[in-house]
Amino acid sequence: MTRGTAYHMSNGRIALTVEPDFGARITSLSDIATGRQWLVEGQLEGDKGSDAIYAAAEARGWDECFPTVSICEHPDWCGSMRDHGELWGRPWTVRRTGNRLYASYKGEFFEFQRTLELRGSAVHAKYRVANIGATPFKYMWSQHCLLAVDPGEKLVASDSVSELRSSGGYHLGSPVGPSSVDWPFFLPFDLDLRVVHNCGAGLALKLYGSAAASTTVGIDSANGGIRFSWYGIELSGVGIWLNYGGWPPDNPVHHVAIEPTTVAVDHLEIADALGKARKLDPMDAHNWEVRISMVEPEMNGKNR
């Protein structure tokens, strides 16, 4: 096993890079056929401590949010949990076997594992979280891929995504409260949410929806696209983070995140109050999988 070395994988169609010392962050995810870099690139920056804040400098690449997304408190986790969870920015153990990359993080009473496998035009991300402690704990998880998108590209989703609502955000510097969303339009600002807007829109908005047993969400462009697909009762929600120059207020950036998740909220304490937090008993484990596929240009529009 090796720590501290960037790992590069390619199968001739997809290329990716993983940084073990910074939360096993995927810092590059490229479609070799089109030359498209799908992730927001940048330096490995950020405080790794217990009070770390995930802000503009940290908003890069593909991280894992566990056991919460937003800062919150929960008795199972000894009080306050930091922004975007316990895993990002901290050293993981990584090893490679053939076209598979195994990454794991071991906490005081849990172990989180992610296996990446390249198959044709898709990355298969397989997850496992195990309770290695003596008492049960509750958690939520969200995949956090920050996508480098261009104005005019289109957000697409299968019909299995339903009940979209906004948990709030910012518009031209002013806070936006939670509200329902009459997809695809966000009526308070007369914006078509299917379209990627430029930084001048000044919008930062987090959407959440329910996800049926088989769900696909992605981005279409003139030069191909990307799809996130998942299946099963483990992942019952989807988060969509749209940031077109609206966040953070003092240094706004531009990206979109498509977030398969175990529950359609940001806070573990809220998930627990709703009865939707995942409970993991001692010596037990949960498993799930997300497939990220590169899409040929002629396939665009198939999952609108």
PDB file of C-alpha atoms in Angstrom:
ATOM      1  CA  MET A   1       0.000   0.000   0.000  1.00  0.00           C
ATOM      2  CA  THR A   2       1.189   3.506  -0.843  1.00  0.00           C
ATOM      3  CA  ARG A   3       0.437   6.917   0.591  1.00  0.00           C
ATOM      4  CA  GLY A   4       1.273  10.342  -0.803  1.00  0.00           C
ATOM      5  CA  THR A   5       1.473   9.484  -4.516  1.00  0.00           C
ATOM      6  CA  ALA A   6      -0.925  10.747  -7.155  1.00  0.00           C
ATOM      7  CA  TYR A   7      -2.467   7.850  -9.030  1.00  0.00           C
ATOM      8  CA  HIS A   8      -3.325   8.100 -12.727  1.00  0.00           C
ATOM      9  CA  MET A   9      -5.665   5.699 -14.535  1.00  0.00           C
ATOM     10  CA  SER A  10      -6.680   5.465 -18.170  1.00  0.00           C
ATOM     11  CA  ASN A  11      -8.317   2.911 -20.408  1.00  0.00           C
ATOM     12  CA  GLY A  12      -7.989   4.859 -23.648  1.00  0.00           C
ATOM     13  CA  ARG A  13     -11.414   6.495 -23.304  1.00  0.00           C
ATOM     14  CA  ILE A  14     -11.343   7.884 -19.756  1.00  0.00           C
ATOM     15  CA  ALA A  15      -8.452   9.283 -17.738  1.00  0.00           C
ATOM     16  CA  LEU A  16      -8.559  10.217 -14.065  1.00  0.00           C
ATOM     17  CA  THR A  17      -6.199  11.272 -11.277  1.00  0.00           C
ATOM     18  CA  VAL A  18      -6.578  10.567  -7.536  1.00  0.00           C
ATOM     19  CA  GLU A  19      -4.723  12.346  -4.702  1.00  0.00           C
ATOM     20  CA  PRO A  20      -4.508  10.036  -1.632  1.00  0.00           C
ATOM     21  CA  ASP A  21      -3.230  12.694   0.770  1.00  0.00           C
ATOM     22  CA  PHE A  22      -6.177  15.014   0.131  1.00  0.00           C
ATOM     23  CA  GLY A  23      -9.222  12.887   0.778  1.00  0.00           C
ATOM     24  CA  ALA A  24      -8.513  10.633  -2.216  1.00  0.00           C
ATOM     25  CA  ARG A  25      -9.900  13.538  -4.231  1.00  0.00           C
ATOM     26  CA  ILE A  26     -10.312  12.880  -7.942  1.00  0.00           C
ATOM     27  CA  THR A  27      -8.666  15.977  -9.397  1.00  0.00           C
ATOM     28  CA  SER A  28      -9.083  15.114 -13.059  1.00  0.00           C
ATOM     29  CA  LEU A  29     -11.771  13.231 -14.986  1.00  0.00           C
ATOM     30  CA  SER A  30     -11.259  13.480 -18.744  1.00  0.00           C
ATOM     31  CA  ASP A  31     -13.128  12.160 -21.761  1.00  0.00           C
ATOM     32  CA  ILE A  32     -10.224  11.264 -24.043  1.00  0.00           C
ATOM     33  CA  ALA A  33     -12.480  10.953 -27.097  1.00  0.00           C
ATOM     34  CA  THR A  34     -13.636  14.582 -26.895  1.00  0.00           C
ATOM     35  CA  GLY A  35     -10.753  16.099 -24.907  1.00  0.00           C
ATOM     36  CA  ARG A  36     -13.207  17.356 -22.278  1.00  0.00           C
ATOM     37  CA  GLN A  37     -12.029  17.862 -18.680  1.00  0.00           C
ATOM     38  CA  TRP A  38     -15.207  17.466 -16.645  1.00  0.00           C
ATOM     39  CA  LEU A  39     -13.963  18.454 -13.188  1.00  0.00           C
ATOM     40  CA  VAL A  40     -13.103  21.893 -11.852  1.00  0.00           C
ATOM     41  CA  GLU A  41      -9.323  21.760 -11.499  1.00  0.00           C
ATOM     42  CA  GLY A  42      -7.125  23.595  -8.996  1.00  0.00           C
ATOM     43  CA  GLN A  43      -4.674  23.345  -6.159  1.00  0.00           C
ATOM     44  CA  LEU A  44      -5.178  21.075  -3.164  1.00  0.00           C
ATOM     45  CA  GLU A  45      -6.087  23.772  -0.691  1.00  0.00           C
ATOM     46  CA  GLY A  46      -7.920  23.901   2.591  1.00  0.00           C
ATOM     47  CA  ASP A  47      -7.689  23.392   6.317  1.00  0.00           C
ATOM     48  CA  LYS A  48      -7.840  19.682   7.165  1.00  0.00           C
ATOM     49  CA  GLY A  49      -8.816  20.294  10.792  1.00  0.00           C
ATOM     50  CA  SER A  50     -12.077  19.770  12.625  1.00  0.00           C
ATOM     51  CA  ASP A  51     -13.238  23.355  11.954  1.00  0.00           C
ATOM     52  CA  ALA A  52     -12.523  23.295   8.212  1.00  0.00           C
ATOM     53  CA  ILE A  53     -14.830  25.302   5.952  1.00  0.00           C
ATOM     54  CA  TYR A  54     -15.434  24.230   2.362  1.00  0.00           C
ATOM     55  CA  ALA A  55     -15.271  27.507   0.410  1.00  0.00           C
ATOM     56  CA  ALA A  56     -14.095  28.755  -3.004  1.00  0.00           C
ATOM     57  CA  ALA A  57     -10.474  27.598  -2.652  1.00  0.00           C
ATOM     58  CA  GLU A  58     -11.632  24.120  -1.650  1.00  0.00           C
ATOM     59  CA  ALA A  59     -14.299  23.856  -4.359  1.00  0.00           C
ATOM     60  CA  ARG A  60     -12.422  21.612  -6.774  1.00  0.00           C
ATOM     61  CA  GLY A  61     -12.612  18.067  -8.080  1.00  0.00           C
ATOM     62  CA  TRP A  62     -14.588  15.105  -6.745  1.00  0.00           C
ATOM     63  CA  ASP A  63     -14.885  14.533  -2.976  1.00  0.00           C
ATOM     64  CA  GLU A  64     -17.064  12.316  -0.761  1.00  0.00           C
ATOM     65  CA  CYS A  65     -19.392  13.943   1.793  1.00  0.00           C
ATOM     66  CA  PHE A  66     -19.878  11.694   4.841  1.00  0.00           C
ATOM     67  CA  PRO A  67     -21.538  11.551   7.404  1.00  0.00           C
ATOM     68  CA  THR A  68     -23.064  14.967   6.567  1.00  0.00           C
ATOM     69  CA  VAL A  69     -22.855  17.648   3.893  1.00  0.00           C
ATOM     70  CA  SER A  70     -23.449  20.809   5.908  1.00  0.00           C
ATOM     71  CA  ILE A  71     -22.093  21.635   9.349  1.00  0.00           C
ATOM     72  CA  CYS A  72     -24.282  20.101  12.026  1.00  0.00           C
ATOM     73  CA  GLU A  73     -24.275  18.293  15.348  1.00  0.00           C
ATOM     74  CA  HIS A  74     -25.292  14.722  16.062  1.00  0.00           C
ATOM     75  CA  PRO A  75     -24.742  12.641  19.215  1.00  0.00           C
ATOM     76  CA  ASP A  76     -23.444   9.653  17.229  1.00  0.00           C
ATOM     77  CA  TRP A  77     -20.531  11.804  16.017  1.00  0.00           C
ATOM     78  CA  CYS A  78     -19.400  13.394  19.281  1.00  0.00           C
ATOM     79  CA  GLY A  79     -20.870  16.805  18.625  1.00  0.00           C
ATOM     80  CA  SER A  80     -20.182  19.149  15.728  1.00  0.00           C
ATOM     81  CA  MET A  81     -19.223  17.857  12.275  1.00  0.00           C
ATOM     82  CA  ARG A  82     -17.317  20.043   9.850  1.00  0.00           C
ATOM     83  CA  ASP A  83     -18.505  21.418   6.523  1.00  0.00           C
ATOM     84  CA  HIS A  84     -18.815  18.697   3.825  1.00  0.00           C
ATOM     85  CA  GLY A  85     -18.053  15.932   6.312  1.00  0.00           C
ATOM     86  CA  GLU A  86     -15.122  14.093   7.802  1.00  0.00           C
ATOM     87  CA  LEU A  87     -13.399  12.647   4.715  1.00  0.00           C
ATOM     88  CA  TRP A  88     -12.264  15.384   2.357  1.00  0.00           C
ATOM     89  CA  GLY A  89      -8.736  16.745   2.622  1.00  0.00           C
ATOM     90  CA  ARG A  90      -7.541  14.004   4.968  1.00  0.00           C
ATOM     91  CA  PRO A  91      -5.097  11.203   4.068  1.00  0.00           C
ATOM     92  CA  TRP A  92      -6.542   7.986   2.678  1.00  0.00           C
ATOM     93  CA  THR A  93      -4.872   4.695   1.889  1.00  0.00           C
ATOM     94  CA  VAL A  94      -4.865   3.913  -1.838  1.00  0.00           C
ATOM     95  CA  ARG A  95      -3.743   0.905  -3.853  1.00  0.00           C
ATOM     96  CA  ARG A  96      -4.127  -0.056  -7.476  1.00  0.00           C
ATOM     97  CA  THR A  97      -4.803  -3.455  -9.031  1.00  0.00           C
ATOM     98  CA  GLY A  98      -5.149  -3.499 -12.808  1.00  0.00           C
ATOM     99  CA  ASN A  99      -7.897  -1.090 -13.833  1.00  0.00           C
ATOM    100  CA  ARG A 100      -9.246  -0.779 -10.275  1.00  0.00           C
ATOM    101  CA  LEU A 101      -8.240   1.799  -7.687  1.00  0.00           C
ATOM    102  CA  TYR A 102      -9.068   1.009  -4.055  1.00  0.00           C
ATOM    103  CA  ALA A 103      -9.209   3.889  -1.561  1.00  0.00           C
ATOM    104  CA  SER A 104     -10.117   3.727   2.125  1.00  0.00           C
ATOM    105  CA  TYR A 105     -10.320   5.968   5.176  1.00  0.00           C
ATOM    106  CA  LYS A 106     -10.407   4.545   8.689  1.00  0.00           C
ATOM    107  CA  GLY A 107     -12.002   6.584  11.442  1.00  0.00           C
ATOM    108  CA  GLU A 108     -12.386   5.846  15.129  1.00  0.00           C
ATOM    109  CA  PHE A 109     -15.450   3.636  14.655  1.00  0.00           C
ATOM    110  CA  PHE A 110     -16.012   3.410  10.894  1.00  0.00           C
ATOM    111  CA  GLU A 111     -14.221   2.546   7.679  1.00  0.00           C
ATOM    112  CA  PHE A 112     -15.173   4.144   4.366  1.00  0.00           C
ATOM    113  CA  GLN A 113     -14.094   2.557   1.085  1.00  0.00           C
ATOM    114  CA  ARG A 114     -14.390   3.574  -2.552  1.00  0.00           C
ATOM    115  CA  THR A 115     -13.362   1.442  -5.525  1.00  0.00           C
ATOM    116  CA  LEU A 116     -13.021   3.016  -8.966  1.00  0.00           C
ATOM    117  CA  GLU A 117     -13.110   0.807 -12.033  1.00  0.00           C
ATOM    118  CA  LEU A 118     -12.875   1.920 -15.667  1.00  0.00           C
ATOM    119  CA  ARG A 119     -15.166   0.023 -18.027  1.00  0.00           C
ATOM    120  CA  GLY A 120     -15.344   1.341 -21.559  1.00  0.00           C
ATOM    121  CA  SER A 121     -16.816   4.865 -21.476  1.00  0.00           C
ATOM    122  CA  ALA A 122     -17.812   4.707 -17.796  1.00  0.00           C
ATOM    123  CA  VAL A 123     -16.303   4.985 -14.315  1.00  0.00           C
ATOM    124  CA  HIS A 124     -17.924   2.602 -11.848  1.00  0.00           C
ATOM    125  CA  ALA A 125     -17.615   3.973  -8.327  1.00  0.00           C
ATOM    126  CA  LYS A 126     -18.403   1.310  -5.709  1.00  0.00           C
ATOM    127  CA  TYR A 127     -18.781   2.316  -2.071  1.00  0.00           C
ATOM    128  CA  ARG A 128     -18.729   0.497   1.248  1.00  0.00           C
ATOM    129  CA  VAL A 129     -19.038   1.886   4.762  1.00  0.00           C
ATOM    130  CA  ALA A 130     -18.521  -0.438   7.725  1.00  0.00           C
ATOM    131  CA  ASN A 131     -19.186   0.006  11.433  1.00  0.00           C
ATOM    132  CA  ILE A 132     -16.028  -1.170  13.227  1.00  0.00           C
ATOM    133  CA  GLY A 133     -17.140   0.198  16.592  1.00  0.00           C
ATOM    134  CA  ALA A 134     -19.271  -1.124  19.443  1.00  0.00           C
ATOM    135  CA  THR A 135     -22.424   0.987  18.978  1.00  0.00           C
ATOM    136  CA  PRO A 136     -24.724   1.849  16.050  1.00  0.00           C
ATOM    137  CA  PHE A 137     -24.358   5.166  14.248  1.00  0.00           C
ATOM    138  CA  LYS A 138     -26.381   7.143  11.730  1.00  0.00           C
ATOM    139  CA  TYR A 139     -25.045   8.804   8.608  1.00  0.00           C
ATOM    140  CA  MET A 140     -25.768  10.267   5.217  1.00  0.00           C
ATOM    141  CA  TRP A 141     -23.571  10.357   2.121  1.00  0.00           C
ATOM    142  CA  SER A 142     -23.390  12.508  -0.985  1.00  0.00           C
ATOM    143  CA  GLN A 143     -21.058  12.295  -3.951  1.00  0.00           C
ATOM    144  CA  HIS A 144     -19.568  15.716  -4.662  1.00  0.00           C
ATOM    145  CA  CYS A 145     -18.273  16.158  -8.221  1.00  0.00           C
ATOM    146  CA  LEU A 146     -17.793  19.817  -9.143  1.00  0.00           C
ATOM    147  CA  LEU A 147     -18.247  20.007 -12.907  1.00  0.00           C
ATOM    148  CA  ALA A 148     -16.566  22.581 -15.142  1.00  0.00           C
ATOM    149  CA  VAL A 149     -19.460  23.677 -17.357  1.00  0.00           C
ATOM    150  CA  ASP A 150     -19.945  26.299 -20.057  1.00  0.00           C
ATOM    151  CA  PRO A 151     -22.867  28.699 -20.544  1.00  0.00           C
ATOM    152  CA  GLY A 152     -25.512  27.276 -22.847  1.00  0.00           C
ATOM    153  CA  GLU A 153     -24.953  23.639 -21.931  1.00  0.00           C
ATOM    154  CA  LYS A 154     -27.985  21.710 -20.729  1.00  0.00           C
ATOM    155  CA  LEU A 155     -28.850  19.902 -17.539  1.00  0.00           C
ATOM    156  CA  VAL A 156     -30.745  16.668 -18.239  1.00  0.00           C
ATOM    157  CA  ALA A 157     -32.557  14.268 -15.909  1.00  0.00           C
ATOM    158  CA  SER A 158     -34.606  11.108 -16.209  1.00  0.00           C
ATOM    159  CA  ASP A 159     -38.282  11.125 -15.300  1.00  0.00           C
ATOM    160  CA  SER A 160     -37.413   9.251 -12.103  1.00  0.00           C
ATOM    161  CA  VAL A 161     -36.297  12.540 -10.512  1.00  0.00           C
ATOM    162  CA  SER A 162     -39.315  14.107  -8.811  1.00  0.00           C
ATOM    163  CA  GLU A 163     -40.439  16.574  -6.140  1.00  0.00           C
ATOM    164  CA  LEU A 164     -37.635  19.049  -6.813  1.00  0.00           C
ATOM    165  CA  ARG A 165     -37.288  21.807  -4.270  1.00  0.00           C
ATOM    166  CA  SER A 166     -34.683  24.389  -3.344  1.00  0.00           C
ATOM    167  CA  SER A 167     -32.996  24.421   0.039  1.00  0.00           C
ATOM    168  CA  GLY A 168     -31.933  28.019  -0.593  1.00  0.00           C
ATOM    169  CA  GLY A 169     -28.951  29.931  -1.926  1.00  0.00           C
ATOM    170  CA  TYR A 170     -28.045  33.387  -3.232  1.00  0.00           C
ATOM    171  CA  HIS A 171     -29.075  35.636  -6.097  1.00  0.00           C
ATOM    172  CA  LEU A 172     -27.113  38.800  -6.902  1.00  0.00           C
ATOM    173  CA  GLY A 173     -25.784  38.902  -3.361  1.00  0.00           C
ATOM    174  CA  SER A 174     -29.108  38.405  -1.567  1.00  0.00           C
ATOM    175  CA  PRO A 175     -30.079  35.209   0.263  1.00  0.00           C
ATOM    176  CA  VAL A 176     -32.755  33.020  -1.310  1.00  0.00           C
ATOM    177  CA  GLY A 177     -34.946  31.021   1.055  1.00  0.00           C
ATOM    178  CA  PRO A 178     -36.170  27.442   0.641  1.00  0.00           C
ATOM    179  CA  SER A 179     -38.963  26.964  -1.875  1.00  0.00           C
ATOM    180  CA  SER A 180     -40.575  24.473  -4.204  1.00  0.00           C
ATOM    181  CA  VAL A 181     -39.380  24.447  -7.819  1.00  0.00           C
ATOM    182  CA  ASP A 182     -41.706  24.270 -10.796  1.00  0.00           C
ATOM    183  CA  TRP A 183     -39.107  22.459 -12.895  1.00  0.00           C
ATOM    184  CA  PRO A 184     -37.550  23.530 -15.160  1.00  0.00           C
ATOM    185  CA  PHE A 185     -38.290  27.121 -14.193  1.00  0.00           C
ATOM    186  CA  PHE A 186     -37.285  28.971 -11.045  1.00  0.00           C
ATOM    187  CA  LEU A 187     -40.136  31.453 -11.103  1.00  0.00           C
ATOM    188  CA  PRO A 188     -38.830  34.035  -8.586  1.00  0.00           C
ATOM    189  CA  PHE A 189     -36.129  35.002 -11.103  1.00  0.00           C
ATOM    190  CA  ASP A 190     -37.641  33.736 -14.376  1.00  0.00           C
ATOM    191  CA  LEU A 191     -34.693  31.396 -15.005  1.00  0.00           C
ATOM    192  CA  ASP A 192     -34.749  28.170 -16.992  1.00  0.00           C
ATOM    193  CA  LEU A 193     -32.772  25.790 -14.757  1.00  0.00           C
ATOM    194  CA  ARG A 194     -32.118  23.392 -17.625  1.00  0.00           C
ATOM    195  CA  VAL A 195     -29.656  25.893 -19.093  1.00  0.00           C
ATOM    196  CA  VAL A 196     -26.173  26.577 -17.696  1.00  0.00           C
ATOM    197  CA  HIS A 197     -25.966  30.345 -17.170  1.00  0.00           C
ATOM    198  CA  ASN A 198     -22.883  32.562 -17.053  1.00  0.00           C
ATOM    199  CA  CYS A 199     -21.401  34.265 -14.000  1.00  0.00           C
ATOM    200  CA  GLY A 200     -23.509  37.337 -14.653  1.00  0.00           C
ATOM    201  CA  ALA A 201     -26.587  35.439 -13.459  1.00  0.00           C
ATOM    202  CA  GLY A 202     -25.275  35.788  -9.908  1.00  0.00           C
ATOM    203  CA  LEU A 203     -27.136  32.648  -8.870  1.00  0.00           C
ATOM    204  CA  ALA A 204     -26.182  29.955  -6.372  1.00  0.00           C
ATOM    205  CA  LEU A 205     -28.969  27.464  -5.767  1.00  0.00           C
ATOM    206  CA  LYS A 206     -29.145  24.018  -4.178  1.00  0.00           C
ATOM    207  CA  LEU A 207     -31.892  21.756  -5.499  1.00  0.00           C
ATOM    208  CA  TYR A 208     -32.960  18.440  -4.021  1.00  0.00           C
ATOM    209  CA  GLY A 209     -35.257  15.793  -5.384  1.00  0.00           C
ATOM    210  CA  SER A 210     -36.409  12.254  -4.825  1.00  0.00           C
ATOM    211  CA  ALA A 211     -34.792   9.549  -6.939  1.00  0.00           C
ATOM    212  CA  ALA A 212     -36.577   6.367  -7.963  1.00  0.00           C
ATOM    213  CA  ALA A 213     -34.928   2.968  -8.200  1.00  0.00           C
ATOM    214  CA  SER A 214     -33.185   3.899 -11.461  1.00  0.00           C
ATOM    215  CA  THR A 215     -32.026   7.491 -11.923  1.00  0.00           C
ATOM    216  CA  THR A 216     -29.867   9.382 -14.420  1.00  0.00           C
ATOM    217  CA  VAL A 217     -28.798  13.046 -14.278  1.00  0.00           C
ATOM    218  CA  GLY A 218     -26.209  14.746 -16.441  1.00  0.00           C
ATOM    219  CA  ILE A 219     -24.946  17.537 -18.675  1.00  0.00           C
ATOM    220  CA  ASP A 220     -25.208  17.808 -22.463  1.00  0.00           C
ATOM    221  CA  SER A 221     -22.928  19.903 -24.651  1.00  0.00           C
ATOM    222  CA  ALA A 222     -22.199  20.182 -28.355  1.00  0.00           C
ATOM    223  CA  ASN A 223     -19.083  18.082 -27.734  1.00  0.00           C
ATOM    224  CA  GLY A 224     -20.566  15.164 -25.838  1.00  0.00           C
ATOM    225  CA  GLY A 225     -21.899  14.893 -22.326  1.00  0.00           C
ATOM    226  CA  ILE A 226     -21.715  13.195 -18.950  1.00  0.00           C
ATOM    227  CA  ARG A 227     -24.243  11.061 -17.065  1.00  0.00           C
ATOM    228  CA  PHE A 228     -24.496  10.051 -13.404  1.00  0.00           C
ATOM    229  CA  SER A 229     -26.579   6.894 -12.980  1.00  0.00           C
ATOM    230  CA  TRP A 230     -27.506   4.890  -9.900  1.00  0.00           C
ATOM    231  CA  TYR A 231     -29.967   2.252  -8.810  1.00  0.00           C
ATOM    232  CA  GLY A 232     -31.252   0.888  -5.551  1.00  0.00           C
ATOM    233  CA  ILE A 233     -32.820   1.812  -2.256  1.00  0.00           C
ATOM    234  CA  GLU A 234     -29.489   2.962  -0.814  1.00  0.00           C
ATOM    235  CA  LEU A 235     -29.562   6.190  -2.861  1.00  0.00           C
ATOM    236  CA  SER A 236     -33.040   7.696  -2.671  1.00  0.00           C
ATOM    237  CA  GLY A 237     -32.166  11.300  -3.478  1.00  0.00           C
ATOM    238  CA  VAL A 238     -30.312  13.661  -5.781  1.00  0.00           C
ATOM    239  CA  GLY A 239     -28.779  17.046  -5.087  1.00  0.00           C
ATOM    240  CA  ILE A 240     -28.095  19.570  -7.852  1.00  0.00           C
ATOM    241  CA  TRP A 241     -25.900  22.539  -6.982  1.00  0.00           C
ATOM    242  CA  LEU A 242     -25.998  25.376  -9.522  1.00  0.00           C
ATOM    243  CA  ASN A 243     -23.414  28.114  -9.043  1.00  0.00           C
ATOM    244  CA  TYR A 244     -23.306  30.805 -11.684  1.00  0.00           C
ATOM    245  CA  GLY A 245     -21.313  33.502  -9.917  1.00  0.00           C
ATOM    246  CA  GLY A 246     -23.520  33.516  -6.830  1.00  0.00           C
ATOM    247  CA  TRP A 247     -21.224  31.880  -4.237  1.00  0.00           C
ATOM    248  CA  PRO A 248     -19.258  32.700  -2.217  1.00  0.00           C
ATOM    249  CA  PRO A 249     -20.300  36.363  -2.045  1.00  0.00           C
ATOM    250  CA  ASP A 250     -16.744  37.702  -1.771  1.00  0.00           C
ATOM    251  CA  ASN A 251     -15.143  35.491  -4.444  1.00  0.00           C
ATOM    252  CA  PRO A 252     -17.820  33.901  -6.643  1.00  0.00           C
ATOM    253  CA  VAL A 253     -17.024  30.908  -8.835  1.00  0.00           C
ATOM    254  CA  HIS A 254     -18.761  29.000 -11.629  1.00  0.00           C
ATOM    255  CA  HIS A 255     -19.634  25.281 -11.591  1.00  0.00           C
ATOM    256  CA  VAL A 256     -22.400  22.685 -11.310  1.00  0.00           C
ATOM    257  CA  ALA A 257     -22.506  19.656  -9.010  1.00  0.00           C
ATOM    258  CA  ILE A 258     -24.661  16.573  -9.569  1.00  0.00           C
ATOM    259  CA  GLU A 259     -24.913  14.741  -6.253  1.00  0.00           C
ATOM    260  CA  PRO A 260     -26.321  11.227  -5.856  1.00  0.00           C
ATOM    261  CA  THR A 261     -27.186  10.952  -2.179  1.00  0.00           C
ATOM    262  CA  THR A 262     -28.681   8.684   0.452  1.00  0.00           C
ATOM    263  CA  VAL A 263     -31.209  11.354   1.466  1.00  0.00           C
ATOM    264  CA  ALA A 264     -32.430  14.593  -0.119  1.00  0.00           C
ATOM    265  CA  VAL A 265     -31.175  17.019   2.542  1.00  0.00           C
ATOM    266  CA  ASP A 266     -27.819  18.575   3.519  1.00  0.00           C
ATOM    267  CA  HIS A 267     -27.743  17.947   7.281  1.00  0.00           C
ATOM    268  CA  LEU A 268     -27.484  14.623   9.085  1.00  0.00           C
ATOM    269  CA  GLU A 269     -29.529  15.972  11.988  1.00  0.00           C
ATOM    270  CA  ILE A 270     -32.386  16.897   9.630  1.00  0.00           C
ATOM    271  CA  ALA A 271     -32.148  13.521   7.887  1.00  0.00           C
ATOM    272  CA  ASP A 272     -32.399  11.856  11.285  1.00  0.00           C
ATOM    273  CA  ALA A 273     -35.371  13.999  12.329  1.00  0.00           C
ATOM    274  CA  LEU A 274     -37.132  12.969   9.107  1.00  0.00           C
ATOM    275  CA  GLY A 275     -36.403   9.311   9.824  1.00  0.00           C
ATOM    276  CA  LYS A 276     -34.253   9.066   6.666  1.00  0.00           C
ATOM    277  CA  ALA A 277     -30.720   8.856   8.063  1.00  0.00           C
ATOM    278  CA  ARG A 278     -29.020   5.525   7.386  1.00  0.00           C
ATOM    279  CA  LYS A 279     -28.386   3.450  10.527  1.00  0.00           C
ATOM    280  CA  LEU A 280     -25.381   1.134  10.626  1.00  0.00           C
ATOM    281  CA  ASP A 281     -25.072  -1.493  13.359  1.00  0.00           C
ATOM    282  CA  PRO A 282     -21.764  -2.783  14.767  1.00  0.00           C
ATOM    283  CA  MET A 283     -19.960  -5.276  12.508  1.00  0.00           C
ATOM    284  CA  ASP A 284     -22.343  -4.423   9.657  1.00  0.00           C
ATOM    285  CA  ALA A 285     -21.684  -2.671   6.321  1.00  0.00           C
ATOM    286  CA  HIS A 286     -23.643  -0.872   3.601  1.00  0.00           C
ATOM    287  CA  ASN A 287     -22.769  -0.895  -0.104  1.00  0.00           C
ATOM    288  CA  TRP A 288     -23.845   1.168  -3.114  1.00  0.00           C
ATOM    289  CA  GLU A 289     -22.639   2.150  -6.585  1.00  0.00           C
ATOM    290  CA  VAL A 290     -22.705   5.130  -8.964  1.00  0.00           C
ATOM    291  CA  ARG A 291     -21.804   4.963 -12.653  1.00  0.00           C
ATOM    292  CA  ILE A 292     -20.398   8.048 -14.389  1.00  0.00           C
ATOM    293  CA  SER A 293     -20.533   7.744 -18.177  1.00  0.00           C
ATOM    294  CA  MET A 294     -19.079   9.777 -21.012  1.00  0.00           C
ATOM    295  CA  VAL A 295     -21.662  10.409 -23.721  1.00  0.00           C
ATOM    296  CA  GLU A 296     -21.064  10.727 -27.447  1.00  0.00           C
ATOM    297  CA  PRO A 297     -22.397  13.948 -29.052  1.00  0.00           C
ATOM    298  CA  GLU A 298     -25.108  12.073 -30.972  1.00  0.00           C
ATOM    299  CA  MET A 299     -26.443  10.685 -27.654  1.00  0.00           C
ATOM    300  CA  ASN A 300     -27.209  14.168 -26.299  1.00  0.00           C
ATOM    301  CA  GLY A 301     -30.819  14.715 -25.347  1.00  0.00           C
ATOM    302  CA  LYS A 302     -31.688  11.063 -24.711  1.00  0.00           C
ATOM    303  CA  ASN A 303     -32.435  11.673 -21.006  1.00  0.00           C
ATOM    304  CA  ARG A 304     -34.173  15.020 -20.894  1.00  0.00           C
TER     305      ARG A 304
END
